[in-house]
Amino acid sequence: MKIDRLLSIVILLLKRNRIQAKELADLYEVSIRTIYRDIEAISLAGIPVVTYQGANGGIGLMDGYRLDRSVLTDGDVKDIVMGLQSLSSSLGGPNVTRLLDKFESIIPDSGKAKFTVNTTQFIVDHSGWGNQSAQESKLLKVKEALSQSRTIAFTYRNAQGAVTARKVEPHTLVLKGQQWFVYAYCLDKEQFRLFKLSRMSDPVVMETAFTRRDLSYEVLPWNEERLAAVRAVQPFTLQFNHKSRHLAEDWFGVEALTEQEEGAYTVSVPFPEDAWMYGFILSLGPDVIVKEPAHLREKIRDMALRIASNYGETPTENLEKHSI
C-alpha cells in the first residue's frame, strides 16, 4: 500500500505544480507526518521533490521532470491497450495502430500469450454496422482541423430541417450515445455550439488558423445542451407482450419489468419527451404500446397512422389487431 501511495503522490505532483502536505494527508487518509516521510522516501529514490515556503508554498517537483516508462506495470499497459483498441474502433487511423504496436512490443515473449488473453476479455467497439465511409470521411476532416487548429466550414441541417452554412473553430470531438458530435466555437453565432456529425455535409478544412479558447471540462459542456430537456423529464409506461419481452430486457434490464396478467409486462421509465423519444418508441415495433400518459399514447398513435398512410392506406383495423 505504501508503494502504491508513493507512486500515486509522484503522479499527482506531475499533474499539479504545488500541493499542500495537509491536502495530501486528507487525500490518502494519513497523517501529515506520514506524508513528510513519504516525500523523504521519494527524494531518496532520486525523484527531485522541492518544498516551497511562504503563503503560496507547498510540495512540488523540479521543473521538466518526467517519469520513465518503466514505471508502467503490465496491468497499466493492458488497460492502455484496451483503451486504444476501443479508440481504434471509432477513430481508427494509422497513428492509433502504430501506438498499439509500440505498447504490445514491450511485452516479453514469455508474457505475450497471457497479455493477449487479458486484452481480449473486454472489448468496446464503437463502430457502426454496415458502410461507415461517409462518417469516417467527415471524422478525418474534423481530426485534421483539430490537429492543425484550423477552422472548418460545412453545411449544417438542424433537427427542424433548417440549412445553414457554418464556419467554426473545432475544439473537441465527442462520442456520446453512439453518435459523434463536434464541440466548436461558431464564428457566425459567436458562441460555442454542439454540432452532430451526421447533420454536417461537405466539410472543408480552411487555411485560417485559430488559437484555442480556454475551456473548462470539469462540467462537460456538451451535457449543458440537454439540461433543459432533462429537467423536463417525465415517466412514461410501456407495455410489452411475450413476443417483445426481450426488447424490454435489452433496453431496460430484467429488474425493470413488472409482470401483468396474460403474459404482459410493463416498464416505467423517465425520458425527456422529444423527437428522439417518439422515434425510439416507434422503433420497438407493433408488440409494444404506450400505456401512460394519455397524450403520449395519442401522439404515438397519430404518428403510426401517418407512417401507415405513406404506404397507400391507413389500416386502422390492422393497428388495433396488432396491439396488445
JSON list of N, CA, C and O in Angstrom, two decimals, residues 78 82 113-122:
[
{"chain": "A", "resi": 78, "resn": "LYS", "atom": "N", "xyz": [-1.84, -3.13, -20.10]},
{"chain": "A", "resi": 78, "resn": "LYS", "atom": "CA", "xyz": [-3.06, -3.82, -20.53]},
{"chain": "A", "resi": 78, "resn": "LYS", "atom": "C", "xyz": [-4.22, -2.84, -20.64]},
{"chain": "A", "resi": 78, "resn": "LYS", "atom": "O", "xyz": [-4.95, -2.83, -21.63]},
{"chain": "A", "resi": 82, "resn": "MET", "atom": "N", "xyz": [-6.24, -1.73, -24.04]},
{"chain": "A", "resi": 82, "resn": "MET", "atom": "CA", "xyz": [-7.68, -1.91, -24.17]},
{"chain": "A", "resi": 82, "resn": "MET", "atom": "C", "xyz": [-8.35, -0.58, -24.54]},
{"chain": "A", "resi": 82, "resn": "MET", "atom": "O", "xyz": [-9.29, -0.54, -25.34]},
{"chain": "A", "resi": 113, "resn": "ALA", "atom": "N", "xyz": [1.25, -14.45, -24.58]},
{"chain": "A", "resi": 113, "resn": "ALA", "atom": "CA", "xyz": [0.02, -15.23, -24.62]},
{"chain": "A", "resi": 113, "resn": "ALA", "atom": "C", "xyz": [-0.96, -14.76, -23.54]},
{"chain": "A", "resi": 113, "resn": "ALA", "atom": "O", "xyz": [-2.15, -14.54, -23.81]},
{"chain": "A", "resi": 114, "resn": "LYS", "atom": "N", "xyz": [-0.46, -14.56, -22.32]},
{"chain": "A", "resi": 114, "resn": "LYS", "atom": "CA", "xyz": [-1.31, -14.09, -21.23]},
{"chain": "A", "resi": 114, "resn": "LYS", "atom": "C", "xyz": [-1.81, -12.68, -21.51]},
{"chain": "A", "resi": 114, "resn": "LYS", "atom": "O", "xyz": [-2.97, -12.34, -21.23]},
{"chain": "A", "resi": 115, "resn": "PHE", "atom": "N", "xyz": [-0.92, -11.83, -22.09]},
{"chain": "A", "resi": 115, "resn": "PHE", "atom": "CA", "xyz": [-1.29, -10.46, -22.40]},
{"chain": "A", "resi": 115, "resn": "PHE", "atom": "C", "xyz": [-2.44, -10.42, -23.42]},
{"chain": "A", "resi": 115, "resn": "PHE", "atom": "O", "xyz": [-3.37, -9.64, -23.29]},
{"chain": "A", "resi": 116, "resn": "THR", "atom": "N", "xyz": [-2.37, -11.30, -24.43]},
{"chain": "A", "resi": 116, "resn": "THR", "atom": "CA", "xyz": [-3.42, -11.37, -25.45]},
{"chain": "A", "resi": 116, "resn": "THR", "atom": "C", "xyz": [-4.75, -11.76, -24.82]},
{"chain": "A", "resi": 116, "resn": "THR", "atom": "O", "xyz": [-5.80, -11.18, -25.14]},
{"chain": "A", "resi": 117, "resn": "VAL", "atom": "N", "xyz": [-4.70, -12.73, -23.90]},
{"chain": "A", "resi": 117, "resn": "VAL", "atom": "CA", "xyz": [-5.93, -13.15, -23.22]},
{"chain": "A", "resi": 117, "resn": "VAL", "atom": "C", "xyz": [-6.50, -12.00, -22.41]},
{"chain": "A", "resi": 117, "resn": "VAL", "atom": "O", "xyz": [-7.72, -11.71, -22.47]},
{"chain": "A", "resi": 118, "resn": "ASN", "atom": "N", "xyz": [-5.65, -11.28, -21.67]},
{"chain": "A", "resi": 118, "resn": "ASN", "atom": "CA", "xyz": [-6.12, -10.20, -20.81]},
{"chain": "A", "resi": 118, "resn": "ASN", "atom": "C", "xyz": [-6.70, -9.03, -21.60]},
{"chain": "A", "resi": 118, "resn": "ASN", "atom": "O", "xyz": [-7.64, -8.37, -21.14]},
{"chain": "A", "resi": 119, "resn": "THR", "atom": "N", "xyz": [-6.15, -8.75, -22.79]},
{"chain": "A", "resi": 119, "resn": "THR", "atom": "CA", "xyz": [-6.60, -7.60, -23.57]},
{"chain": "A", "resi": 119, "resn": "THR", "atom": "C", "xyz": [-7.77, -7.93, -24.51]},
{"chain": "A", "resi": 119, "resn": "THR", "atom": "O", "xyz": [-8.23, -7.06, -25.25]},
{"chain": "A", "resi": 120, "resn": "THR", "atom": "N", "xyz": [-8.22, -9.17, -24.49]},
{"chain": "A", "resi": 120, "resn": "THR", "atom": "CA", "xyz": [-9.39, -9.53, -25.31]},
{"chain": "A", "resi": 120, "resn": "THR", "atom": "C", "xyz": [-10.56, -9.99, -24.45]},
{"chain": "A", "resi": 120, "resn": "THR", "atom": "O", "xyz": [-11.55, -10.49, -24.97]},
{"chain": "A", "resi": 121, "resn": "GLN", "atom": "N", "xyz": [-10.42, -9.83, -23.13]},
{"chain": "A", "resi": 121, "resn": "GLN", "atom": "CA", "xyz": [-11.52, -10.21, -22.24]},
{"chain": "A", "resi": 121, "resn": "GLN", "atom": "C", "xyz": [-12.63, -9.17, -22.23]},
{"chain": "A", "resi": 121, "resn": "GLN", "atom": "O", "xyz": [-13.77, -9.47, -21.87]},
{"chain": "A", "resi": 122, "resn": "PHE", "atom": "N", "xyz": [-12.30, -7.95, -22.62]},
{"chain": "A", "resi": 122, "resn": "PHE", "atom": "CA", "xyz": [-13.26, -6.85, -22.59]},
{"chain": "A", "resi": 122, "resn": "PHE", "atom": "C", "xyz": [-13.03, -5.99, -23.82]},
{"chain": "A", "resi": 122, "resn": "PHE", "atom": "O", "xyz": [-11.95, -5.41, -23.98]}
]
